[in-house]
mmCIF file of C-alpha atoms in Angstrom:
data_model
loop_
_atom_site.group_PDB
_atom_site.id
_atom_site.type_symbol
_atom_site.label_atom_id
_atom_site.label_comp_id
_atom_site.label_asym_id
_atom_site.label_seq_id
_atom_site.Cartn_x
_atom_site.Cartn_y
_atom_site.Cartn_z
ATOM 1 C CA MET A 1 0.547 -0.023 -0.415
ATOM 2 C CA LEU A 2 1.667 3.152 -0.920
ATOM 3 C CA TYR A 3 -0.347 5.363 1.064
ATOM 4 C CA GLY A 4 -2.332 5.680 4.163
ATOM 5 C CA HIS A 5 0.123 5.073 6.946
ATOM 6 C CA GLY A 6 0.126 7.535 9.334
ATOM 7 C CA ASP A 7 2.333 11.278 9.766
ATOM 8 C CA ASN A 8 0.397 11.984 5.892
ATOM 9 C CA GLY A 9 0.219 14.998 7.148
ATOM 10 C CA TYR A 10 2.028 16.445 4.342
ATOM 11 C CA ARG A 11 -1.372 14.894 1.483
ATOM 12 C CA LEU A 12 -3.860 16.940 3.592
ATOM 13 C CA GLY A 13 -3.081 20.503 3.554
ATOM 14 C CA GLY A 14 -2.644 22.623 6.695
ATOM 15 C CA ASP A 15 0.594 22.780 9.016
ATOM 16 C CA ILE A 16 -0.058 20.701 11.881
ATOM 17 C CA ILE A 17 0.855 21.677 15.656
ATOM 18 C CA ALA A 18 0.548 18.043 16.704
ATOM 19 C CA ASP A 19 0.719 14.465 14.960
ATOM 20 C CA PHE A 20 -0.898 12.012 16.590
ATOM 21 C CA SER A 21 -0.202 9.712 13.112
ATOM 22 C CA THR A 22 2.388 8.633 13.812
ATOM 23 C CA ASN A 23 4.341 5.774 16.318
ATOM 24 C CA VAL A 24 7.747 6.786 16.314
ATOM 25 C CA TRP A 25 9.665 8.573 19.469
ATOM 26 C CA HIS A 26 7.717 12.410 19.783
ATOM 27 C CA GLY A 27 10.943 13.969 21.275
ATOM 28 C CA GLY A 28 13.560 13.684 17.764
ATOM 29 C CA GLU A 29 16.677 12.435 17.256
ATOM 30 C CA PRO A 30 20.010 11.459 19.915
ATOM 31 C CA ALA A 31 21.570 15.020 20.874
ATOM 32 C CA GLY A 32 24.784 14.474 18.567
ATOM 33 C CA LEU A 33 23.469 12.612 15.964
ATOM 34 C CA LYS A 34 22.479 15.702 13.711
ATOM 35 C CA GLU A 35 25.701 17.216 14.480
ATOM 36 C CA HIS A 36 27.839 14.234 13.463
ATOM 37 C CA LEU A 37 26.134 13.621 10.308
ATOM 38 C CA PHE A 38 27.023 16.918 8.852
ATOM 39 C CA SER A 39 31.028 15.861 10.204
ATOM 40 C CA GLN A 40 30.014 12.988 7.928
ATOM 41 C CA TRP A 41 28.272 15.270 4.762
ATOM 42 C CA ARG A 42 31.373 14.164 2.228
ATOM 43 C CA GLN A 43 30.222 10.684 3.256
ATOM 44 C CA ILE A 44 27.335 11.038 0.304
ATOM 45 C CA ASN A 45 30.250 12.336 -3.240
ATOM 46 C CA ARG A 46 31.101 8.365 -3.189
ATOM 47 C CA TYR A 47 28.479 5.056 -3.312
ATOM 48 C CA PRO A 48 28.069 3.674 0.608
ATOM 49 C CA GLU A 49 29.270 0.383 1.381
ATOM 50 C CA VAL A 50 27.033 -2.660 -1.536
ATOM 51 C CA ALA A 51 25.174 -4.159 1.650
ATOM 52 C CA GLY A 52 26.274 -1.903 4.984
ATOM 53 C CA GLU A 53 28.260 -4.656 6.160
ATOM 54 C CA SER A 54 30.502 -2.843 8.644
ATOM 55 C CA LEU A 55 26.772 -1.884 9.940
ATOM 56 C CA ALA A 56 26.031 -5.448 10.019
ATOM 57 C CA VAL A 57 29.026 -6.189 12.340
ATOM 58 C CA LYS A 58 28.652 -3.871 14.334
ATOM 59 C CA ALA A 59 24.274 -4.873 15.041
ATOM 60 C CA ALA A 60 25.885 -8.101 15.250
ATOM 61 C CA ARG A 61 28.265 -7.471 17.744
ATOM 62 C CA HIS A 62 24.981 -5.378 19.676
ATOM 63 C CA HIS A 63 23.722 -8.619 19.684
ATOM 64 C CA GLY A 64 25.754 -11.668 20.640
ATOM 65 C CA LEU A 65 25.635 -13.062 16.923
ATOM 66 C CA THR A 66 27.546 -13.486 13.888
ATOM 67 C CA SER A 67 27.801 -10.508 10.916
ATOM 68 C CA GLU A 68 26.498 -13.703 8.846
ATOM 69 C CA ASN A 69 23.135 -13.501 11.058
ATOM 70 C CA ILE A 70 22.329 -10.128 10.200
ATOM 71 C CA LEU A 71 21.348 -8.158 7.192
ATOM 72 C CA VAL A 72 20.895 -4.026 7.060
ATOM 73 C CA THR A 73 17.374 -3.203 5.125
ATOM 74 C CA ASN A 74 16.369 0.130 4.002
ATOM 75 C CA GLY A 75 14.026 0.248 7.274
ATOM 76 C CA ALA A 76 12.010 -3.176 8.143
ATOM 77 C CA THR A 77 9.778 -1.996 4.986
ATOM 78 C CA GLU A 78 12.097 -3.501 2.502
ATOM 79 C CA SER A 79 12.493 -6.151 4.771
ATOM 80 C CA ILE A 80 8.991 -7.344 4.340
ATOM 81 C CA TYR A 81 9.170 -7.763 0.981
ATOM 82 C CA LEU A 82 12.560 -9.155 0.990
ATOM 83 C CA ILE A 83 11.158 -11.334 2.724
ATOM 84 C CA ALA A 84 8.205 -12.157 0.258
ATOM 85 C CA GLN A 85 9.720 -12.427 -3.034
ATOM 86 C CA ALA A 86 12.513 -15.063 -0.891
ATOM 87 C CA TYR A 87 9.251 -17.376 0.195
ATOM 88 C CA ALA A 88 7.203 -15.904 -3.056
ATOM 89 C CA ALA A 89 4.106 -18.340 -3.852
ATOM 90 C CA ARG A 90 3.658 -19.470 -0.516
ATOM 91 C CA ARG A 91 1.688 -19.714 2.230
ATOM 92 C CA SER A 92 1.322 -17.352 4.506
ATOM 93 C CA GLY A 93 -0.546 -16.473 8.226
ATOM 94 C CA ILE A 94 -0.788 -12.481 9.203
ATOM 95 C CA VAL A 95 -1.869 -12.082 12.536
ATOM 96 C CA ILE A 96 -4.622 -9.201 12.395
ATOM 97 C CA PRO A 97 -5.601 -6.260 12.976
ATOM 98 C CA SER A 98 -1.667 -5.776 11.469
ATOM 99 C CA PHE A 99 0.958 -3.603 9.246
ATOM 100 C CA SER A 100 -1.136 -3.823 5.816
ATOM 101 C CA GLU A 101 2.841 -4.289 4.345
ATOM 102 C CA TYR A 102 3.178 -7.988 5.351
ATOM 103 C CA GLU A 103 -0.469 -8.720 2.404
ATOM 104 C CA ASP A 104 0.616 -6.302 0.179
ATOM 105 C CA ALA A 105 4.225 -7.737 -0.217
ATOM 106 C CA CYS A 106 2.892 -11.565 0.514
ATOM 107 C CA ARG A 107 -0.164 -10.341 -2.807
ATOM 108 C CA MET A 108 2.588 -8.804 -4.572
ATOM 109 C CA HIS A 109 5.460 -12.061 -4.902
ATOM 110 C CA GLY A 110 1.933 -14.722 -5.194
ATOM 111 C CA HIS A 111 1.571 -16.013 -1.648
ATOM 112 C CA LYS A 112 -1.939 -17.918 -0.614
ATOM 113 C CA VAL A 113 -2.998 -15.361 3.042
ATOM 114 C CA ASP A 114 -4.864 -16.282 5.485
ATOM 115 C CA LEU A 115 -5.542 -13.574 8.096
ATOM 116 C CA ILE A 116 -4.957 -14.851 11.523
ATOM 117 C CA GLU A 117 -6.786 -12.915 15.037
ATOM 118 C CA TRP A 118 -4.739 -11.714 17.403
ATOM 119 C CA ASP A 119 -6.588 -13.122 19.793
ATOM 120 C CA HIS A 120 -7.026 -16.669 18.357
ATOM 121 C CA LEU A 121 -3.304 -16.857 17.690
ATOM 122 C CA ALA A 122 -2.722 -20.705 16.368
ATOM 123 C CA VAL A 123 -0.316 -20.911 13.217
ATOM 124 C CA PRO A 124 -3.200 -23.146 11.209
ATOM 125 C CA GLY A 125 -2.871 -26.227 8.830
ATOM 126 C CA LYS A 126 0.064 -26.343 6.856
ATOM 127 C CA GLN A 127 1.226 -22.884 7.965
ATOM 128 C CA GLU A 128 4.806 -22.620 5.479
ATOM 129 C CA LEU A 129 4.616 -19.218 7.957
ATOM 130 C CA LEU A 130 3.844 -16.416 9.702
ATOM 131 C CA TRP A 131 3.648 -12.757 10.502
ATOM 132 C CA LEU A 132 3.058 -11.238 13.259
ATOM 133 C CA GLY A 133 3.461 -8.000 15.283
ATOM 134 C CA ASN A 134 5.527 -8.394 18.567
ATOM 135 C CA PRO A 135 4.603 -5.165 19.521
ATOM 136 C CA ASN A 136 1.291 -4.679 17.142
ATOM 137 C CA ASN A 137 1.337 -2.513 15.222
ATOM 138 C CA PRO A 138 -1.013 -0.873 15.725
ATOM 139 C CA THR A 139 -3.291 -2.094 18.620
ATOM 140 C CA GLY A 140 0.399 -2.823 21.049
ATOM 141 C CA ALA A 141 -0.821 -6.311 21.425
ATOM 142 C CA VAL A 142 2.076 -8.818 22.379
ATOM 143 C CA PHE A 143 2.577 -12.434 22.199
ATOM 144 C CA SER A 144 4.884 -13.722 25.121
ATOM 145 C CA GLN A 145 4.548 -17.660 24.182
ATOM 146 C CA MET A 146 6.696 -16.941 21.125
ATOM 147 C CA GLU A 147 9.112 -20.323 22.014
ATOM 148 C CA HIS A 148 6.549 -22.464 22.353
ATOM 149 C CA LEU A 149 5.641 -21.959 18.362
ATOM 150 C CA LEU A 150 8.679 -21.993 17.985
ATOM 151 C CA GLY A 151 9.189 -25.068 19.038
ATOM 152 C CA ASN A 152 5.722 -27.005 18.477
ATOM 153 C CA HIS A 153 5.860 -25.602 14.701
ATOM 154 C CA PRO A 154 9.129 -26.042 12.962
ATOM 155 C CA ASP A 155 8.390 -26.163 9.462
ATOM 156 C CA THR A 156 7.172 -22.967 9.761
ATOM 157 C CA LEU A 157 9.061 -19.243 9.307
ATOM 158 C CA PHE A 158 8.293 -16.880 12.223
ATOM 159 C CA ILE A 159 8.759 -13.555 10.735
ATOM 160 C CA ILE A 160 8.514 -11.044 14.132
ATOM 161 C CA ASP A 161 7.934 -7.729 13.471
ATOM 162 C CA GLU A 162 10.224 -5.884 15.642
ATOM 163 C CA ALA A 163 10.010 -2.191 15.197
ATOM 164 C CA PHE A 164 8.401 -1.005 18.419
ATOM 165 C CA ILE A 165 10.220 -3.592 21.000
ATOM 166 C CA GLU A 166 11.322 -0.615 22.794
ATOM 167 C CA PHE A 167 8.861 0.671 22.785
ATOM 168 C CA THR A 168 6.900 -1.770 26.147
ATOM 169 C CA ARG A 169 8.994 -3.287 29.107
ATOM 170 C CA THR A 170 6.451 -6.527 29.201
ATOM 171 C CA ILE A 171 8.021 -8.123 26.301
ATOM 172 C CA THR A 172 11.848 -8.922 25.384
ATOM 173 C CA SER A 173 13.072 -9.008 21.979
ATOM 174 C CA ALA A 174 13.186 -12.731 20.626
ATOM 175 C CA ILE A 175 17.009 -11.975 18.908
ATOM 176 C CA SER A 176 18.412 -14.105 21.920
ATOM 177 C CA LEU A 177 16.284 -18.396 20.680
ATOM 178 C CA LEU A 178 18.327 -17.039 17.154
ATOM 179 C CA HIS A 179 20.171 -19.200 18.842
ATOM 180 C CA HIS A 180 18.498 -22.311 19.025
ATOM 181 C CA TYR A 181 15.208 -21.883 16.410
ATOM 182 C CA PRO A 182 16.414 -20.995 12.833
ATOM 183 C CA ASN A 183 12.741 -21.597 11.445
ATOM 184 C CA LEU A 184 12.696 -17.809 13.041
ATOM 185 C CA ALA A 185 13.236 -14.510 11.654
ATOM 186 C CA ILE A 186 13.365 -11.106 13.751
ATOM 187 C CA LEU A 187 12.948 -7.011 11.441
ATOM 188 C CA ARG A 188 14.355 -4.195 13.158
ATOM 189 C CA SER A 189 14.188 -0.895 12.618
ATOM 190 C CA LEU A 190 16.805 1.748 13.935
ATOM 191 C CA THR A 191 14.089 4.555 12.733
ATOM 192 C CA LYS A 192 10.901 4.939 15.485
ATOM 193 C CA THR A 193 13.337 4.489 19.020
ATOM 194 C CA PHE A 194 15.262 7.088 16.910
ATOM 195 C CA SER A 195 13.114 9.171 15.270
ATOM 196 C CA ILE A 196 15.076 8.755 12.273
ATOM 197 C CA PRO A 197 11.967 7.526 9.261
ATOM 198 C CA GLY A 198 13.385 9.529 7.172
ATOM 199 C CA LEU A 199 16.227 7.389 6.052
ATOM 200 C CA ARG A 200 15.523 4.073 6.422
ATOM 201 C CA LEU A 201 16.543 1.723 7.834
ATOM 202 C CA GLY A 202 16.443 -1.226 9.867
ATOM 203 C CA TYR A 203 17.889 -4.999 10.073
ATOM 204 C CA ILE A 204 17.001 -8.606 10.107
ATOM 205 C CA ALA A 205 18.698 -11.610 12.478
ATOM 206 C CA ALA A 206 18.459 -14.748 11.182
ATOM 207 C CA SER A 207 19.976 -17.511 10.342
ATOM 208 C CA ARG A 208 23.586 -17.543 7.855
ATOM 209 C CA GLU A 209 21.467 -19.549 5.602
ATOM 210 C CA ILE A 210 18.154 -17.178 5.830
ATOM 211 C CA ILE A 211 20.378 -14.327 5.386
ATOM 212 C CA ASN A 212 22.181 -15.676 2.694
ATOM 213 C CA LYS A 213 18.693 -16.204 0.660
ATOM 214 C CA LEU A 214 17.677 -12.964 0.849
ATOM 215 C CA GLN A 215 20.781 -11.012 0.350
ATOM 216 C CA SER A 216 21.075 -13.356 -2.604
ATOM 217 C CA LEU A 217 17.585 -10.920 -4.274
ATOM 218 C CA LYS A 218 19.341 -7.663 -2.613
ATOM 219 C CA MET A 219 19.700 -4.869 -4.697
ATOM 220 C CA PRO A 220 22.900 -2.559 -4.081
ATOM 221 C CA TRP A 221 23.238 0.355 -2.239
ATOM 222 C CA SER A 222 20.089 -0.018 -0.776
ATOM 223 C CA VAL A 223 20.534 1.700 2.120
ATOM 224 C CA ASN A 224 22.392 4.982 2.145
ATOM 225 C CA ALA A 225 25.478 6.433 2.744
ATOM 226 C CA MET A 226 23.707 9.516 4.863
ATOM 227 C CA ALA A 227 21.709 6.687 7.013
ATOM 228 C CA LEU A 228 24.494 4.099 7.816
ATOM 229 C CA VAL A 229 26.652 7.223 9.716
ATOM 230 C CA ALA A 230 23.419 7.674 11.629
ATOM 231 C CA GLY A 231 23.644 3.365 12.001
ATOM 232 C CA HIS A 232 26.867 3.274 12.923
ATOM 233 C CA PHE A 233 26.768 6.296 15.281
ATOM 234 C CA ILE A 234 23.221 5.011 17.148
ATOM 235 C CA PHE A 235 25.606 1.543 17.572
ATOM 236 C CA ASP A 236 28.426 3.504 19.551
ATOM 237 C CA HIS A 237 26.290 5.690 21.286
ATOM 238 C CA TYR A 238 23.233 2.780 22.081
ATOM 239 C CA ALA A 239 23.675 2.567 26.211
ATOM 240 C CA SER A 240 23.802 6.704 26.254
ATOM 241 C CA ILE A 241 20.825 7.790 23.711
ATOM 242 C CA GLY A 242 17.391 5.349 24.519
ATOM 243 C CA ILE A 243 14.259 6.881 24.940
ATOM 244 C CA PRO A 244 13.107 7.489 28.604
ATOM 245 C CA LEU A 245 10.442 5.376 28.265
ATOM 246 C CA ASP A 246 9.594 4.958 31.910
ATOM 247 C CA ARG A 247 8.471 8.405 31.612
ATOM 248 C CA LEU A 248 6.847 8.256 28.594
ATOM 249 C CA LEU A 249 5.146 4.574 28.985
ATOM 250 C CA GLN A 250 3.410 6.739 32.669
ATOM 251 C CA ASP A 251 1.886 9.599 30.337
ATOM 252 C CA LYS A 252 0.765 7.324 28.061
ATOM 253 C CA GLU A 253 -1.579 5.788 31.710
ATOM 254 C CA SER A 254 -2.353 9.752 31.978
ATOM 255 C CA PHE A 255 -3.682 10.429 28.476
ATOM 256 C CA VAL A 256 -5.400 7.383 28.362
ATOM 257 C CA ARG A 257 -7.147 7.848 31.523
ATOM 258 C CA GLN A 258 -8.191 11.067 29.861
ATOM 259 C CA LEU A 259 -9.173 9.837 27.389
ATOM 260 C CA ARG A 260 -11.755 7.171 29.307
ATOM 261 C CA GLN A 261 -12.931 9.363 31.634
ATOM 262 C CA ASP A 262 -13.768 11.534 28.129
ATOM 263 C CA HIS A 263 -15.935 8.450 27.843
ATOM 264 C CA LEU A 264 -13.605 7.153 25.047
ATOM 265 C CA THR A 265 -13.462 3.725 23.950
ATOM 266 C CA VAL A 266 -9.790 2.089 24.419
ATOM 267 C CA LEU A 267 -8.095 -0.811 23.552
ATOM 268 C CA ASP A 268 -5.435 -2.159 26.170
ATOM 269 C CA SER A 269 -1.772 -1.575 25.420
ATOM 270 C CA HIS A 270 1.784 -1.999 26.332
ATOM 271 C CA THR A 271 3.205 0.403 24.440
ATOM 272 C CA HIS A 272 2.923 4.147 24.157
ATOM 273 C CA PHE A 273 0.178 3.910 20.525
ATOM 274 C CA PHE A 274 -3.285 2.333 21.634
ATOM 275 C CA VAL A 275 -5.940 2.149 18.924
ATOM 276 C CA CYS A 276 -9.534 3.972 20.314
ATOM 277 C CA GLU A 277 -13.139 4.151 18.323
ATOM 278 C CA THR A 278 -14.754 7.030 18.929
ATOM 279 C CA SER A 279 -18.655 6.149 19.404
ATOM 280 C CA SER A 280 -19.865 9.686 17.402
ATOM 281 C CA GLY A 281 -19.073 9.348 13.611
ATOM 282 C CA THR A 282 -16.010 7.810 11.911
ATOM 283 C CA ALA A 283 -12.752 8.057 12.156
ATOM 284 C CA ARG A 284 -11.808 9.649 9.551
ATOM 285 C CA ALA A 285 -14.761 12.431 10.126
ATOM 286 C CA LEU A 286 -12.628 13.375 13.455
ATOM 287 C CA GLN A 287 -9.141 13.543 11.847
ATOM 288 C CA GLN A 288 -11.326 16.380 9.316
ATOM 289 C CA TYR A 289 -12.614 16.914 11.816
ATOM 290 C CA LEU A 290 -9.041 17.364 14.168
ATOM 291 C CA LEU A 291 -7.032 18.981 10.937
ATOM 292 C CA ASP A 292 -10.177 21.614 10.221
ATOM 293 C CA GLU A 293 -10.643 22.903 13.296
ATOM 294 C CA CYS A 294 -7.107 22.337 15.496
ATOM 295 C CA ARG A 295 -4.484 21.582 13.282
ATOM 296 C CA ILE A 296 -3.956 17.673 15.438
ATOM 297 C CA LEU A 297 -3.271 14.745 13.404
ATOM 298 C CA ILE A 298 -5.368 11.205 13.872
ATOM 299 C CA ARG A 299 -4.213 8.108 12.866
ATOM 300 C CA ASP A 300 -7.026 7.169 10.891
ATOM 301 C CA ALA A 301 -7.616 2.903 11.823
ATOM 302 C CA GLY A 302 -10.253 2.101 8.906
ATOM 303 C CA ASN A 303 -8.024 0.596 6.782
ATOM 304 C CA PHE A 304 -6.334 -1.837 9.665
ATOM 305 C CA ARG A 305 -7.553 -5.455 8.763
ATOM 306 C CA GLY A 306 -9.982 -6.614 12.166
ATOM 307 C CA LEU A 307 -10.641 -2.851 13.204
ATOM 308 C CA SER A 308 -13.709 -0.630 12.234
ATOM 309 C CA GLU A 309 -14.254 2.362 10.273
ATOM 310 C CA ARG A 310 -14.691 4.086 13.724
ATOM 311 C CA HIS A 311 -11.405 2.488 15.205
ATOM 312 C CA PHE A 312 -8.135 4.890 15.281
ATOM 313 C CA ARG A 313 -4.659 5.318 16.350
ATOM 314 C CA LEU A 314 -2.320 7.590 18.887
ATOM 315 C CA ALA A 315 0.540 7.638 19.756
ATOM 316 C CA THR A 316 1.066 9.458 23.218
ATOM 317 C CA LEU A 317 3.036 12.749 22.275
ATOM 318 C CA ALA A 318 4.089 15.493 25.609
ATOM 319 C CA PRO A 319 1.930 16.878 28.010
ATOM 320 C CA HIS A 320 0.603 19.459 26.802
ATOM 321 C CA GLN A 321 0.508 17.941 23.324
ATOM 322 C CA ASN A 322 -2.292 15.411 24.826
ATOM 323 C CA GLN A 323 -3.951 17.833 26.176
ATOM 324 C CA LEU A 324 -4.409 19.755 22.980
ATOM 325 C CA LEU A 325 -6.196 16.223 21.897
ATOM 326 C CA ILE A 326 -8.571 16.383 24.607
ATOM 327 C CA THR A 327 -10.160 19.350 24.734
ATOM 328 C CA ALA A 328 -10.553 18.568 21.263
ATOM 329 C CA LEU A 329 -12.321 15.149 21.901
ATOM 330 C CA GLU A 330 -14.337 17.405 23.996
ATOM 331 C CA LYS A 331 -15.229 19.704 21.517
ATOM 332 C CA TRP A 332 -15.732 16.440 18.557
ATOM 333 C CA GLN A 333 -18.188 15.159 20.956
ATOM 334 C CA ARG A 334 -20.269 18.503 21.386
ATOM 335 C CA LYS A 335 -20.396 18.349 18.751
ATOM 336 C CA CYS A 336 -22.014 15.444 17.353
ATOM 337 C CA ALA A 337 -24.304 15.178 19.883
#
């Protein structure tokens, strides 16, 4: 799906004062990254590494793996399409609601797609691949029985998207399971936590065999020089540039309490983002109202499989911005009453 994601205010018109539609960390890039990028500006005068090899070494060291277990990609989205291509015409289960690119990539490459409800997560029939966001986008739900699934279904390749793993305290990464389970590929993103989605940077962690299969299909230079510079900076400073997760989750809990006090339905979430349901009109109408009247952007979640036209996704911002939305939603409810 080319369009239909969050952070699309440029298509909707008008200046935005609070963007709740993207679940990227709202605090901006790590201190020192901007200056470092400018200091390395001459990197753009040369071609980048063909496959981001040196960054793969650094990511592998961070996770206790070897560089043969890592493939650096142009964001998690390239990872998704590479895997769908490498296993073309297979049978894929997709746990919904979920990021639409799993299904789009699978259908593009001729997969037979089974949609599996999150609340009934299982591996039906002769499933060859299973796609799962953990934590899940858009709901912020988590699945904690990964090793059980891997062990009971050795012939199924599990693609676990951990783009938002650093926004929860409930679960930890499944990367350590790679030492024991070859039927596992983990997608990681460096853009959400470190607030650099415009640079497009991520990686796949998997067995040597899977990485070699994907590498054979990957186009050269898919990750640009500045993204690679940012990746090196992140891994060189990882311990000191993490997001203030405890504070962010506290802000989220306060935000959710206020929304529920205003009689808005908010689904439970283990991350800083979550899904709501409006009882007044549709999410699309609400999105347009907030944009026109308040210059606030939310994510209409009506195009997620398993959700309805009344659902929308919010990400927690700074408390004063959260309050702007609460006030605006109260006005919307009065307008629709």
